[in-house]
Coordinates of C-alpha atoms and ligand atoms in Angstrom, one line a residue:
M1 CA 90.5 81.2 133.9
K2 CA 91.8 84.5 132.9
I3 CA 92.5 84.3 129.2
L4 CA 93.9 86.8 126.6
V5 CA 93.1 86.1 122.9
V6 CA 95.5 87.9 120.5
G7 CA 94.0 89.2 117.3
G8 CA 91.0 91.0 115.9
G9 CA 89.4 89.0 113.1
G10 CA 86.6 86.4 112.6
R11 CA 88.9 83.6 113.8
E12 CA 89.6 85.4 117.1
H13 CA 85.9 86.3 117.6
A14 CA 85.2 82.6 117.1
I15 CA 87.9 81.6 119.6
A16 CA 86.7 84.1 122.2
W17 CA 83.0 83.1 121.6
R18 CA 83.8 79.4 122.0
L19 CA 85.7 80.1 125.2
A20 CA 82.6 81.9 126.5
Q21 CA 80.5 78.8 125.8
D22 CA 82.5 76.8 128.4
E23 CA 80.5 75.8 131.5
A24 CA 83.2 77.3 133.6
K25 CA 83.0 81.1 133.3
H26 CA 86.2 82.7 132.2
E27 CA 87.5 86.3 132.4
L28 CA 88.2 87.0 128.7
F29 CA 90.3 89.7 127.1
I30 CA 91.1 90.3 123.5
A31 CA 93.7 92.5 121.8
P32 CA 92.6 94.3 119.9
G33 CA 89.3 92.6 119.1
N34 CA 86.5 94.2 117.0
A35 CA 82.9 95.5 117.3
G36 CA 81.7 91.9 117.5
T37 CA 84.0 90.6 120.2
E38 CA 82.7 93.1 122.7
S39 CA 79.8 90.8 123.6
V40 CA 82.2 88.1 124.8
A41 CA 85.5 89.7 125.8
T42 CA 87.0 92.9 127.1
S43 CA 88.9 94.7 124.3
L44 CA 92.4 95.9 124.9
P45 CA 93.7 98.8 122.8
I46 CA 96.9 96.8 121.9
G47 CA 97.7 95.7 118.3
S48 CA 98.2 92.0 117.7
E49 CA 101.8 92.5 116.6
D50 CA 102.8 94.9 119.4
I51 CA 104.7 92.3 121.4
P52 CA 106.2 94.6 124.0
A53 CA 102.7 95.9 124.9
L54 CA 101.2 92.4 125.0
V55 CA 104.0 91.2 127.3
K56 CA 103.6 94.2 129.5
W57 CA 99.9 93.6 129.9
A58 CA 100.6 89.9 130.6
R59 CA 103.2 90.8 133.2
E60 CA 100.8 93.1 135.0
N61 CA 97.7 90.9 134.7
S62 CA 99.1 87.4 134.9
P63 CA 96.6 85.6 132.6
D64 CA 96.4 81.8 133.0
L65 CA 96.6 81.5 129.2
V66 CA 97.3 83.5 126.1
V67 CA 95.8 82.2 122.8
A68 CA 97.5 83.5 119.7
G69 CA 95.3 84.0 116.7
P70 CA 97.3 85.2 113.7
E71 CA 100.7 84.0 112.5
A72 CA 102.6 87.4 112.4
P73 CA 103.1 87.8 116.2
L74 CA 104.1 84.1 116.5
V75 CA 106.7 84.5 113.8
K76 CA 107.9 87.6 115.6
G77 CA 108.4 85.7 118.9
L78 CA 105.2 86.4 120.9
A79 CA 105.2 82.9 122.4
D80 CA 109.0 83.1 123.3
A81 CA 108.5 86.4 125.0
L82 CA 105.5 85.2 127.1
L83 CA 107.1 81.9 128.0
S84 CA 110.2 83.8 129.2
I85 CA 107.9 85.4 131.9
G86 CA 106.2 82.2 132.7
I87 CA 102.9 82.7 130.9
P88 CA 101.4 79.7 129.1
V89 CA 100.8 80.3 125.4
F90 CA 98.7 78.4 122.9
G91 CA 100.8 79.0 119.8
P92 CA 104.3 77.9 118.8
V93 CA 107.6 79.6 119.5
A94 CA 109.2 81.6 116.6
A95 CA 111.4 78.6 115.6
G96 CA 108.2 76.5 115.2
A97 CA 106.2 79.3 113.5
R98 CA 108.8 79.2 110.7
I99 CA 106.9 76.3 109.4
E100 CA 104.5 78.9 108.1
G101 CA 106.9 81.8 107.9
S102 CA 109.3 80.1 105.5
K103 CA 108.1 77.7 102.8
R104 CA 111.6 76.5 102.3
F105 CA 111.9 75.5 106.0
A106 CA 108.5 73.7 105.7
K107 CA 109.8 71.7 102.8
E108 CA 113.0 70.8 104.7
I109 CA 110.9 69.6 107.6
M110 CA 108.7 67.5 105.3
E111 CA 111.6 66.0 103.5
A112 CA 113.3 65.1 106.7
A113 CA 110.1 63.7 108.2
G114 CA 109.2 61.7 105.0
V115 CA 105.9 63.6 104.6
P116 CA 104.3 63.5 101.2
T117 CA 104.4 66.9 99.4
G118 CA 104.9 68.3 95.9
K119 CA 108.4 68.3 94.3
A120 CA 109.9 71.7 94.8
A121 CA 113.2 73.7 94.7
T122 CA 114.2 77.1 96.0
F123 CA 116.0 79.9 94.1
T124 CA 117.4 83.4 94.7
D125 CA 118.6 83.9 91.1
A126 CA 115.9 84.6 88.5
A127 CA 117.9 83.1 85.6
K128 CA 118.5 79.8 87.5
A129 CA 114.8 79.7 88.5
K130 CA 113.6 80.1 85.0
A131 CA 116.0 77.5 83.7
A132 CA 114.6 75.1 86.3
L133 CA 111.0 75.5 85.0
K134 CA 111.6 72.9 82.3
E135 CA 111.7 70.3 85.0
Y136 CA 108.1 71.0 85.9
G137 CA 105.0 70.6 83.8
L138 CA 102.2 73.2 83.5
P139 CA 100.6 74.6 85.5
V140 CA 103.4 75.2 87.8
V141 CA 103.4 77.0 91.2
I142 CA 105.6 79.9 92.1
K143 CA 105.8 80.9 95.7
A144 CA 107.5 83.6 97.7
D145 CA 109.4 82.0 100.6
G146 CA 108.1 84.3 103.4
L147 CA 104.8 85.7 104.6
A148 CA 103.1 87.7 101.9
A149 CA 99.6 88.1 103.3
G150 CA 98.3 85.2 101.2
K151 CA 99.3 86.9 98.0
G152 CA 102.7 85.2 97.5
V153 CA 101.5 82.2 95.5
V154 CA 101.0 82.2 91.7
V155 CA 99.6 79.2 89.9
A156 CA 101.1 79.8 86.4
E157 CA 99.2 78.3 83.5
S158 CA 101.9 79.2 81.0
L159 CA 105.7 79.4 80.9
A160 CA 105.4 83.2 80.3
D161 CA 103.3 83.6 83.4
A162 CA 105.7 81.5 85.5
E163 CA 108.7 83.6 84.3
A164 CA 106.8 86.8 85.0
A165 CA 106.0 85.7 88.5
I166 CA 109.7 84.9 89.1
D167 CA 110.7 88.3 87.8
D168 CA 108.1 90.0 89.9
M169 CA 109.4 88.4 93.1
L170 CA 113.2 88.1 92.5
V171 CA 113.9 91.1 90.2
A172 CA 111.1 93.7 90.9
G173 CA 111.1 92.7 94.7
R174 CA 107.3 92.7 94.9
F175 CA 107.2 91.1 98.3
G176 CA 110.5 92.6 99.6
A177 CA 112.4 90.2 101.8
A178 CA 109.6 87.7 101.9
G179 CA 110.1 87.2 98.1
A180 CA 113.9 87.3 98.0
E181 CA 113.8 83.6 97.7
V182 CA 111.2 81.7 95.6
L183 CA 110.0 78.2 95.5
I184 CA 109.0 76.5 92.3
E185 CA 106.6 73.7 93.1
E186 CA 104.9 71.0 91.2
F187 CA 101.2 71.6 90.7
L188 CA 99.1 69.2 92.7
H189 CA 95.7 68.0 91.4
G190 CA 92.8 67.2 93.5
E191 CA 90.6 68.7 96.2
E192 CA 91.9 70.8 99.1
C193 CA 91.0 70.4 102.8
S194 CA 92.2 71.9 106.0
I195 CA 93.2 69.9 109.0
L196 CA 93.8 71.7 112.3
A197 CA 95.9 69.5 114.6
M198 CA 96.1 70.7 118.2
T199 CA 99.5 69.7 119.7
D200 CA 101.5 70.0 122.9
G201 CA 104.7 69.1 121.0
E202 CA 104.4 65.4 121.9
N203 CA 100.8 64.4 121.2
A204 CA 98.2 65.7 118.8
V205 CA 94.5 65.8 118.6
L206 CA 93.0 66.4 115.1
L207 CA 90.0 68.8 115.1
P208 CA 87.2 68.0 112.7
S209 CA 88.1 68.4 109.0
S210 CA 87.0 71.5 107.0
Q211 CA 87.3 73.0 103.5
D212 CA 88.0 76.6 102.6
H213 CA 87.0 78.5 99.5
K214 CA 90.1 80.5 98.4
R215 CA 88.8 82.2 95.3
A216 CA 86.8 85.4 95.4
F217 CA 83.8 84.4 93.3
D218 CA 81.3 81.6 92.7
G219 CA 82.5 78.6 90.8
D220 CA 86.1 79.1 92.3
K221 CA 86.7 82.0 89.9
G222 CA 88.6 85.2 90.5
P223 CA 91.6 86.1 92.6
N224 CA 92.8 84.1 95.6
T225 CA 91.6 85.6 98.9
G226 CA 92.2 84.8 102.6
G227 CA 89.1 82.5 102.3
M228 CA 85.5 83.2 101.3
G229 CA 83.8 80.5 103.2
A230 CA 84.2 77.1 104.9
Y231 CA 82.4 74.1 106.1
S232 CA 82.9 71.2 108.4
P233 CA 83.2 68.2 108.1
A234 CA 84.7 68.0 104.6
P235 CA 83.5 64.8 103.0
V236 CA 86.7 64.6 101.0
V237 CA 88.3 63.4 104.3
T238 CA 86.6 60.0 104.2
G239 CA 86.8 57.1 106.6
D240 CA 90.2 56.3 107.9
K241 CA 91.9 59.3 106.3
L242 CA 91.9 61.5 109.4
A243 CA 93.8 58.8 111.3
L244 CA 96.3 58.3 108.4
I245 CA 96.8 62.1 108.2
K246 CA 97.7 62.1 111.9
E247 CA 100.0 59.1 111.5
K248 CA 101.8 60.0 108.3
I249 CA 101.8 63.8 108.3
V250 CA 101.1 65.4 111.6
M251 CA 103.1 63.2 114.0
P252 CA 106.2 62.9 111.8
V253 CA 106.3 66.7 111.6
I254 CA 105.9 67.2 115.3
R255 CA 108.6 64.6 116.0
E256 CA 111.0 66.2 113.4
L257 CA 110.5 69.6 115.0
K258 CA 111.1 68.0 118.5
R259 CA 114.3 66.4 117.1
R260 CA 115.5 69.9 116.2
G261 CA 114.8 71.1 119.7
I262 CA 111.5 72.8 118.9
T263 CA 108.6 71.9 121.2
Y264 CA 105.7 73.0 119.0
R265 CA 102.6 73.9 121.0
G266 CA 99.4 75.2 119.5
I267 CA 97.8 74.5 116.1
L268 CA 99.6 72.8 113.3
Y269 CA 97.4 73.6 110.3
A270 CA 97.9 71.3 107.4
G271 CA 96.5 72.4 104.0
L272 CA 96.2 69.2 102.1
M273 CA 95.5 68.2 98.5
V274 CA 93.5 65.0 98.3
N275 CA 93.5 63.2 95.0
D276 CA 90.9 60.5 95.0
A277 CA 90.7 59.9 91.2
N278 CA 94.4 59.2 90.8
S279 CA 95.3 56.9 93.6
N280 CA 99.0 56.1 94.0
P281 CA 99.4 52.5 95.2
S282 CA 103.0 53.1 96.3
G283 CA 102.2 56.3 98.1
P284 CA 102.4 56.5 101.8
L285 CA 98.7 57.0 102.2
A286 CA 97.7 54.3 99.7
K287 CA 95.8 52.4 102.3
S288 CA 92.9 54.9 102.1
G289 CA 92.9 54.5 98.3
S290 CA 94.1 58.0 97.5
T291 CA 97.0 60.3 97.7
V292 CA 97.3 63.1 100.2
N293 CA 100.0 65.8 99.7
V294 CA 100.8 68.7 101.9
V295 CA 100.3 72.1 100.2
E296 CA 101.3 74.2 103.1
F297 CA 101.5 74.3 106.9
N298 CA 100.3 77.2 109.0
A299 CA 101.2 77.8 112.6
R300 CA 97.7 78.8 113.8
F301 CA 94.0 78.3 113.4
G302 CA 92.7 78.8 109.8
D303 CA 90.4 81.7 109.0
P304 CA 87.5 81.1 108.1
E305 CA 87.9 77.4 108.9
T306 CA 87.9 78.2 112.7
E307 CA 84.5 79.8 112.4
A308 CA 83.1 76.5 111.0
V309 CA 85.1 74.1 113.2
L310 CA 84.8 75.6 116.7
P311 CA 81.0 75.7 116.9
R312 CA 81.2 71.9 116.5
L313 CA 83.3 71.3 119.5
G314 CA 81.8 70.4 122.9
G315 CA 83.4 70.2 126.3
D316 CA 85.6 72.6 128.1
F317 CA 87.6 74.4 125.3
A318 CA 89.8 76.4 127.7
T319 CA 91.1 73.3 129.4
V320 CA 92.1 71.7 126.1
L321 CA 93.9 74.8 125.0
L322 CA 95.7 75.0 128.4
H323 CA 96.6 71.3 128.3
A324 CA 98.2 71.8 124.8
A325 CA 100.0 74.9 126.0
T326 CA 101.5 73.2 129.0
G327 CA 102.3 69.8 127.6
C328 CA 99.4 67.8 129.0
L329 CA 97.4 67.2 125.9
K330 CA 97.2 63.5 126.5
D331 CA 94.8 64.2 129.3
S332 CA 92.4 65.9 126.9
D333 CA 89.7 64.6 124.8
I334 CA 87.9 66.6 122.1
I335 CA 84.2 66.2 122.0
V336 CA 82.9 66.7 118.4
K337 CA 79.2 67.4 118.0
P338 CA 77.4 65.5 115.2
D339 CA 76.0 68.8 113.7
C340 CA 77.5 70.2 110.5
A341 CA 78.6 73.9 110.2
A342 CA 79.0 76.2 107.3
T343 CA 80.5 79.7 107.2
V344 CA 79.9 82.4 104.6
I345 CA 82.2 85.4 104.4
V346 CA 80.6 88.7 103.7
A347 CA 83.3 91.0 102.1
S348 CA 83.7 94.6 101.1
G349 CA 83.3 95.3 97.4
G350 CA 86.7 95.2 95.7
Y351 CA 88.3 92.7 98.1
P352 CA 90.9 91.2 97.8
G353 CA 91.9 94.3 95.8
H354 CA 91.2 97.9 96.9
Y355 CA 88.0 98.4 99.0
E356 CA 86.5 101.2 101.1
K357 CA 86.4 101.1 104.9
G358 CA 84.0 102.9 107.3
R359 CA 80.7 101.8 105.6
P360 CA 77.9 101.7 108.3
V361 CA 76.4 98.2 108.8
S362 CA 72.8 97.5 109.6
F363 CA 71.4 94.3 111.1
A364 CA 67.9 93.0 110.5
G365 CA 67.9 91.3 113.9
S366 CA 68.3 93.0 117.2
A367 CA 71.8 91.7 118.1
D368 CA 75.0 92.4 116.2
T369 CA 75.9 88.8 116.1
G370 CA 72.3 87.6 115.5
E371 CA 73.2 84.5 117.7
T372 CA 70.5 81.8 117.7
A373 CA 70.8 78.0 118.2
K374 CA 71.2 77.7 114.4
S375 CA 73.6 80.5 113.5
I376 CA 76.0 83.2 114.7
V377 CA 77.6 86.1 112.9
F378 CA 81.3 86.4 113.8
H379 CA 82.8 89.8 113.0
C380 CA 86.1 89.9 111.0
G381 CA 86.6 93.5 110.0
T382 CA 84.3 95.8 112.0
R383 CA 84.8 98.7 114.3
R384 CA 82.5 100.7 116.6
R385 CA 82.4 104.4 115.6
E386 CA 82.3 107.1 118.3
D387 CA 78.6 107.5 117.8
G388 CA 78.1 103.8 118.5
A389 CA 77.5 102.7 114.9
I390 CA 79.2 99.6 113.7
V391 CA 81.2 100.3 110.5
T392 CA 83.3 98.1 108.2
S393 CA 87.1 98.1 108.7
G394 CA 88.4 95.3 106.6
G395 CA 88.1 93.3 103.4
R396 CA 86.5 90.4 105.1
V397 CA 83.8 91.9 107.3
F398 CA 81.7 89.1 108.7
S399 CA 81.8 85.3 109.0
A400 CA 78.2 84.0 109.1
T401 CA 78.1 80.5 110.5
G402 CA 75.1 78.2 110.2
I403 CA 74.7 75.0 112.2
G404 CA 72.4 72.1 111.3
P405 CA 72.0 68.3 111.4
T406 CA 72.9 68.2 107.7
L407 CA 75.4 70.2 105.7
R408 CA 72.4 71.5 103.5
E409 CA 70.7 72.9 106.6
A410 CA 73.9 74.4 108.0
V411 CA 74.5 76.2 104.7
D412 CA 70.8 77.4 104.6
N413 CA 71.1 78.7 108.1
A414 CA 74.4 80.5 107.2
Y415 CA 72.7 82.3 104.3
K416 CA 69.7 83.2 106.4
A417 CA 72.1 84.9 108.8
V418 CA 73.8 86.7 105.9
A419 CA 70.4 88.0 104.7
G420 CA 70.2 90.0 108.0
I421 CA 73.4 92.0 107.2
S422 CA 73.6 95.0 105.0
F423 CA 76.2 97.5 104.0
D424 CA 77.1 99.4 100.9
G425 CA 79.1 97.3 98.4
M426 CA 78.9 94.0 100.3
F427 CA 79.4 90.7 98.4
F428 CA 79.6 87.1 99.3
R429 CA 79.8 83.7 97.5
K430 CA 76.5 82.0 97.0
D431 CA 78.0 78.5 96.4
I432 CA 79.7 77.6 99.8
A433 CA 80.1 73.8 100.1
H434 CA 79.5 73.2 96.4
R435 CA 82.2 70.6 96.3
A436 CA 80.5 68.6 99.0
F437 CA 77.2 68.8 97.3
G438 CA 78.7 67.9 94.0
R439 CA 80.2 64.6 95.3
K440 CA 78.5 61.4 94.5
Ligands
AMP501 P1 99.5 78.6 100.0 O1 99.7 80.0 100.4 O2 100.7 77.7 99.9 O3 98.4 77.9 100.8 O4 98.9 78.6 98.6 C1 97.6 79.2 98.3 C2 96.8 78.4 97.4 O5 97.4 78.2 96.2 C3 96.5 77.0 98.0 O6 95.5 77.0 98.9 C4 96.2 76.3 96.7 O7 94.8 76.5 96.3 C5 97.1 76.8 95.7 N1 98.3 76.1 95.7 C6 99.5 76.2 96.4 N2 100.4 75.3 96.1 C7 99.8 74.5 95.2 C8 100.3 73.3 94.5 N3 101.5 72.8 94.6 N4 99.4 72.7 93.6 C9 98.2 73.2 93.4 N5 97.7 74.3 94.0 C10 98.5 75.0 94.9
LIG502 N1 91.9 80.0 105.3 C1 93.2 79.8 105.0 C2 94.1 80.2 106.1 O1 93.7 80.4 107.2 O2 95.3 80.2 105.8

């Protein structure tokens, strides 16, 4: 197949790499890609949000499939534009991507579909929002309605912090239009996990569970980031939970979107809060002895979850993606390998705040991805300089994924891969998968 992957981060490197593992050999392109994707795909000098240029390339090159990585082009209508010229796309149309692009819309869908989630209300007026705070305990969560590059969520521990967050978004206009409406949401206790559901708008296949690490530093300290590491499977998703999540969360949402005329094709990413300690016997997921609430939906693969999940998938990946994109997912079966995987993000000093770019990277091994049977280093934010050197170009720079028969071995293999990378100011968390290891 001729396939175009849109994006240039670790997630897109993992998607292109996994497509390159298929037995059938594909012709792979990536727009724009990075220094690491060069080994598996041809880079196109087109930005991931440049929809006219992507469509022009697709019109001239007739790919069999386009796989969208990030949310922004989907929210802007990439899938709609490609479908209008007859190109199959893995990724939802703009009306579906709103499930990530508008938190209010996501709540509306969940309410209509009877999906468990935290109590919430939306406001455009700061005084009304502040008055409503008394209906929520502490901590309380304040969210910008729109896309705010992962920074639009404040978990406020005090009333003063909650009011400041409301003022920041509604009065000071910190996130512009994305924060012109805010959501006040009940704080959900428990352990988070990420479920990537692949869907063709009718049926869904759940990929193996994973868990992200959102905070910058060890012990879940420091500011929220795009994610500092992941592992799969996530033991918090015990026994029958995956099937229940499909039945009570994923399928009702897909059906509700369908009812509204939206055929959602691609990944429906459910960020879930699992509360084992405080089970709710009347809750919709009571059968598994716990409550599961939706924290958020995303319209795409997670990053860095994808770097931990895709190496565990066997079989022909391109065919499954094409089946989802063309409404034939029921003909597909996902093969999950028994191995565990763990991903450690190597970041630029200062991330998620200000950081320097252009730092040269050196690798202890010969290859830039250090690929072995036990590990691979996906590139997130790298670029090849004119002199051929690889330099940093983002906050998250590498996703080092280790694979092993146990989670412990997978984590050890990931850190061995990290040990082969060096650049000025690099940092990474040393406790990836700590929640899994801390479970009884
Ligand atoms: P979001 O962008 O909605 O995923 O929020 C970012 C992070 O904030 C989540 O991954 C959670 O760690 C945290 N968060 C968001 N909403 C809640 C909530 N209602 N209760 C507890 N934590 C939350
Ligand atoms: N790792 C969180 C996300 O992809 O949204």
